[in-house]
Coordinates of C-alpha atoms in Angstrom, one line a residue:
M7 CA 0.3 0.1 0.4
S8 CA 3.1 2.6 0.7
S9 CA 3.5 2.6 -2.9
I10 CA 0.3 4.5 -3.8
P11 CA 1.8 7.6 -1.2
N12 CA 4.9 7.5 -3.2
L13 CA 2.9 7.6 -6.6
T14 CA 0.9 10.3 -5.7
A15 CA 3.9 11.8 -4.2
T16 CA 6.1 11.3 -7.6
T17 CA 2.9 12.7 -9.5
L18 CA 2.6 15.6 -7.7
G19 CA 6.3 16.4 -7.6
G20 CA 6.4 16.2 -11.7
I21 CA 3.4 18.2 -11.6
A22 CA 4.5 21.1 -9.5
A23 CA 8.0 21.0 -11.9
G24 CA 6.2 21.1 -14.8
L25 CA 4.2 24.1 -13.6
F26 CA 7.7 25.8 -12.3
A27 CA 9.1 25.3 -16.1
G28 CA 6.0 26.4 -17.6
Y29 CA 5.8 29.8 -15.4
S30 CA 9.6 30.4 -15.5
L31 CA 9.5 30.0 -19.6
C32 CA 6.4 32.4 -19.3
G33 CA 8.0 35.0 -17.3
A34 CA 11.2 34.5 -19.4
Y35 CA 8.7 35.0 -22.5
L36 CA 7.1 38.4 -20.9
W37 CA 10.4 39.8 -19.8
R38 CA 11.8 39.4 -23.2
T39 CA 8.5 41.1 -24.8
R40 CA 8.8 43.9 -22.2
R41 CA 12.4 44.7 -23.1
A42 CA 11.7 44.4 -27.0
L43 CA 8.6 46.9 -26.6
R44 CA 10.7 49.3 -24.9
A45 CA 13.6 49.0 -27.2
A46 CA 11.2 49.6 -29.7
R47 CA 9.1 52.7 -28.2
H48 CA 13.2 53.7 -27.9
A49 CA 14.1 53.5 -31.4
A50 CA 10.5 55.0 -32.4
G51 CA 11.0 58.6 -30.6
H52 CA 15.2 58.6 -31.0
D53 CA 17.7 58.9 -33.7
E54 CA 19.4 56.1 -35.1
T55 CA 22.9 57.9 -35.8
T56 CA 23.3 60.2 -32.6
G57 CA 21.3 58.5 -30.1
L58 CA 19.2 61.8 -29.4
A59 CA 15.2 62.4 -29.4
N60 CA 14.1 62.8 -33.1
R61 CA 11.7 65.2 -34.4
R62 CA 8.6 63.1 -33.0
T63 CA 9.8 63.4 -29.5
L64 CA 10.6 66.9 -29.7
Y65 CA 7.0 67.7 -31.2
R66 CA 5.7 65.7 -28.0
H67 CA 7.7 67.6 -25.7
L68 CA 6.4 70.8 -27.5
R69 CA 2.7 69.8 -27.3
T70 CA 3.3 69.1 -23.6
A71 CA 4.5 72.9 -22.5
A72 CA 2.0 74.4 -24.7
R73 CA -0.9 72.5 -22.8
R74 CA 1.1 73.5 -19.7
Q75 CA 1.5 77.0 -21.1
R76 CA 5.2 76.9 -20.0
R77 CA 7.5 79.6 -21.7
I78 CA 10.2 77.9 -23.9
A79 CA 12.1 78.4 -27.3
V80 CA 13.3 76.4 -29.5
A81 CA 16.8 76.5 -31.3
V82 CA 17.5 75.3 -34.7
L83 CA 21.2 74.2 -35.4
D84 CA 22.4 73.5 -38.9
L85 CA 26.0 72.7 -39.3
D86 CA 28.1 74.9 -41.5
G87 CA 30.8 73.2 -43.4
F88 CA 29.1 69.3 -42.5
K89 CA 29.0 68.6 -46.3
T90 CA 32.7 69.3 -47.0
V91 CA 33.7 66.2 -44.1
N92 CA 31.0 63.8 -45.6
D93 CA 32.5 64.7 -49.3
R94 CA 36.5 64.4 -48.0
H95 CA 36.3 61.7 -45.6
G96 CA 33.0 59.7 -45.9
H97 CA 29.7 58.9 -44.3
H98 CA 31.5 57.1 -42.0
A99 CA 33.2 60.2 -40.8
G100 CA 30.3 62.1 -41.1
D101 CA 28.5 59.9 -38.7
L102 CA 31.2 60.1 -36.1
V103 CA 31.2 63.6 -35.9
L104 CA 27.5 63.7 -35.8
A105 CA 27.6 62.1 -33.1
Q106 CA 30.3 63.9 -31.3
V107 CA 28.2 66.5 -32.2
A108 CA 25.2 65.2 -30.4
A109 CA 27.2 64.7 -27.1
R110 CA 28.0 67.9 -27.1
L111 CA 24.5 69.0 -27.4
A112 CA 23.2 66.6 -25.0
A113 CA 25.3 67.8 -22.5
L114 CA 24.0 71.0 -22.3
P115 CA 22.8 72.7 -19.0
A116 CA 20.0 74.6 -18.0
P117 CA 18.1 76.0 -19.2
T118 CA 18.4 73.7 -22.3
L119 CA 15.5 70.8 -21.7
L120 CA 16.3 68.5 -24.6
A121 CA 18.2 68.5 -27.8
A122 CA 17.1 66.5 -31.1
R123 CA 18.3 65.9 -34.1
L124 CA 15.5 66.8 -36.7
S125 CA 17.2 65.3 -39.6
G126 CA 21.2 65.3 -41.6
D127 CA 23.0 68.0 -40.0
E128 CA 20.0 70.0 -38.5
F129 CA 19.8 69.9 -35.0
A130 CA 17.0 71.4 -32.4
L131 CA 17.0 72.6 -29.0
L132 CA 14.2 73.0 -26.4
I133 CA 15.0 75.7 -24.0
D134 CA 13.0 76.7 -20.8
D135 CA 12.5 80.8 -20.8
H136 CA 10.8 81.5 -18.2
T137 CA 13.9 83.6 -17.0
G138 CA 14.5 85.1 -20.8
D139 CA 17.6 83.6 -21.1
A140 CA 16.8 81.5 -24.8
L141 CA 19.5 83.5 -26.5
V142 CA 22.2 82.8 -24.0
A143 CA 21.1 79.0 -24.5
A144 CA 21.6 79.3 -28.1
H145 CA 25.1 81.3 -27.9
Q146 CA 26.2 78.6 -25.3
A147 CA 25.0 75.6 -28.1
W148 CA 26.7 77.7 -30.8
R149 CA 29.5 77.8 -28.6
T150 CA 30.3 74.3 -28.1
I151 CA 30.2 73.7 -32.0
A152 CA 32.5 76.4 -33.1
D153 CA 34.9 76.5 -30.0
T154 CA 36.4 72.8 -30.3
P155 CA 37.4 70.4 -33.3
F156 CA 35.9 67.4 -33.9
R157 CA 37.9 64.2 -34.2
L158 CA 37.8 62.1 -37.5
P159 CA 38.1 58.2 -37.2
D160 CA 41.9 58.7 -38.0
G161 CA 41.9 61.1 -35.0
K162 CA 42.9 64.1 -37.3
P163 CA 40.7 67.0 -36.1
V164 CA 38.0 69.4 -38.1
G165 CA 36.5 72.3 -37.3
L166 CA 32.6 73.3 -37.7
T167 CA 30.3 76.2 -36.9
A168 CA 27.1 76.3 -36.9
S169 CA 23.9 78.3 -37.7
V170 CA 21.1 79.0 -35.3
G171 CA 18.0 80.3 -35.3
V172 CA 15.9 81.1 -32.0
T173 CA 12.0 81.6 -31.3
V174 CA 10.2 82.0 -28.2
C175 CA 7.0 80.3 -28.0
R176 CA 3.8 82.2 -28.4
V177 CA 0.6 81.2 -26.8
G178 CA -1.7 78.8 -29.3
V179 CA 1.0 78.5 -31.7
D180 CA 1.3 74.9 -33.5
P181 CA 4.9 73.3 -32.5
R182 CA 5.1 72.7 -36.2
L183 CA 5.0 76.7 -36.9
L184 CA 7.2 77.3 -34.1
L185 CA 9.9 74.9 -35.3
H186 CA 9.4 76.3 -38.8
H187 CA 9.9 80.2 -37.3
A188 CA 13.3 79.0 -35.8
D189 CA 14.2 77.4 -39.5
L190 CA 13.5 80.9 -40.8
A191 CA 15.7 82.5 -38.1
M192 CA 18.5 80.0 -38.7
Y193 CA 18.4 80.6 -42.5
A194 CA 18.6 84.4 -41.9
A195 CA 21.7 83.3 -39.6
K196 CA 23.4 81.1 -42.7
R197 CA 23.2 84.1 -45.2
D198 CA 25.0 86.3 -42.7
Q199 CA 27.8 83.6 -42.5
G200 CA 26.8 82.0 -39.3
G201 CA 25.5 83.1 -35.8
V202 CA 22.6 83.5 -33.9
R203 CA 19.7 85.1 -34.8
L204 CA 16.2 85.4 -33.1
F205 CA 12.9 85.0 -35.2
T206 CA 11.0 88.5 -34.9
P207 CA 7.4 88.7 -36.9
E208 CA 7.2 91.4 -39.1
P209 CA 5.9 94.5 -38.1
H210 CA 2.4 93.8 -39.6
A211 CA 1.9 90.6 -39.2
G212 CA -1.2 89.6 -37.1
P213 CA -2.4 86.7 -35.4
E214 CA -3.3 85.3 -38.7
H215 CA -0.2 85.3 -39.9
L216 CA 1.5 83.6 -36.5
A217 CA -1.4 80.7 -36.4
A218 CA -0.9 79.8 -40.3
R219 CA 0.8 76.6 -41.0
P220 CA 4.2 76.7 -42.8
G221 CA 4.5 75.6 -46.3
V222 CA 7.3 74.7 -47.7
R223 CA 10.5 74.5 -45.4
P224 CA 13.1 76.8 -45.9
R225 CA 15.7 74.2 -46.7
D226 CA 13.8 73.0 -49.8
R227 CA 14.3 76.5 -51.0
W228 CA 17.3 77.2 -49.9
Q229 CA 19.0 76.8 -53.1
R230 CA 17.0 79.3 -55.3
Q231 CA 17.2 81.8 -52.6
A232 CA 20.9 82.0 -51.7
S233 CA 20.8 84.0 -54.9
E234 CA 18.6 86.8 -54.0
P235 CA 18.9 89.7 -51.8
S236 CA 18.5 88.9 -48.1
T237 CA 15.2 89.9 -46.5
A238 CA 16.4 89.1 -42.7
D239 CA 15.4 92.9 -42.0
S240 CA 12.8 91.6 -40.0
Y241 CA 15.2 89.4 -37.6
L242 CA 17.1 90.8 -35.0
P243 CA 20.9 89.8 -35.5
H244 CA 22.7 88.2 -32.6
H245 CA 26.3 87.0 -33.4
P246 CA 28.2 85.1 -30.5
R247 CA 31.6 86.8 -29.3

């Protein structure tokens, strides 16, 4: 008769071991799934080359700031001379330089809140402007690019500068338009051979003009406008010292 309890114990032990193994496999699967989802969410919101936030993440932060009516500013930076790096040294060298630029921008202290890569050699900064220090932060970003050379894969230094456009958030302005205003100021700086420029609306621009969605981005018109006379009179010049 003693064989029955032994058989029962063996059976129950086998069931328990099977359940434990099943739970372990299920737990490992869930852990891997969660990790994959976290990685996918991170990849969806960040640039693959530099690890910075991408345009989507920047827009999300801008919308959040608008809902909270937080006083912020946006700076757009375009690297001057970066095409030469790609042409002379190859895209691998270009990607290495972009990663170094990203690391410097990500390390900027307050009032800079977020650094993002928009596309190519164009970056953006989200700045806390409750103390009115947007231009100070923009000049700091300009200096972190221009003051110290970057390193190529062979260790050789290469110097770059940047054209920076800044705009201060206005209540009710769409995030895309806010970025467009910073774009306009950046291209005004580029026409002046670099530096920092603040977007200022034209004197007779009404609320309907400020709230209108942008059409073609300045980058798409740059080659055509480069040969035309500058119309940057509606911008206040600010050049780093």
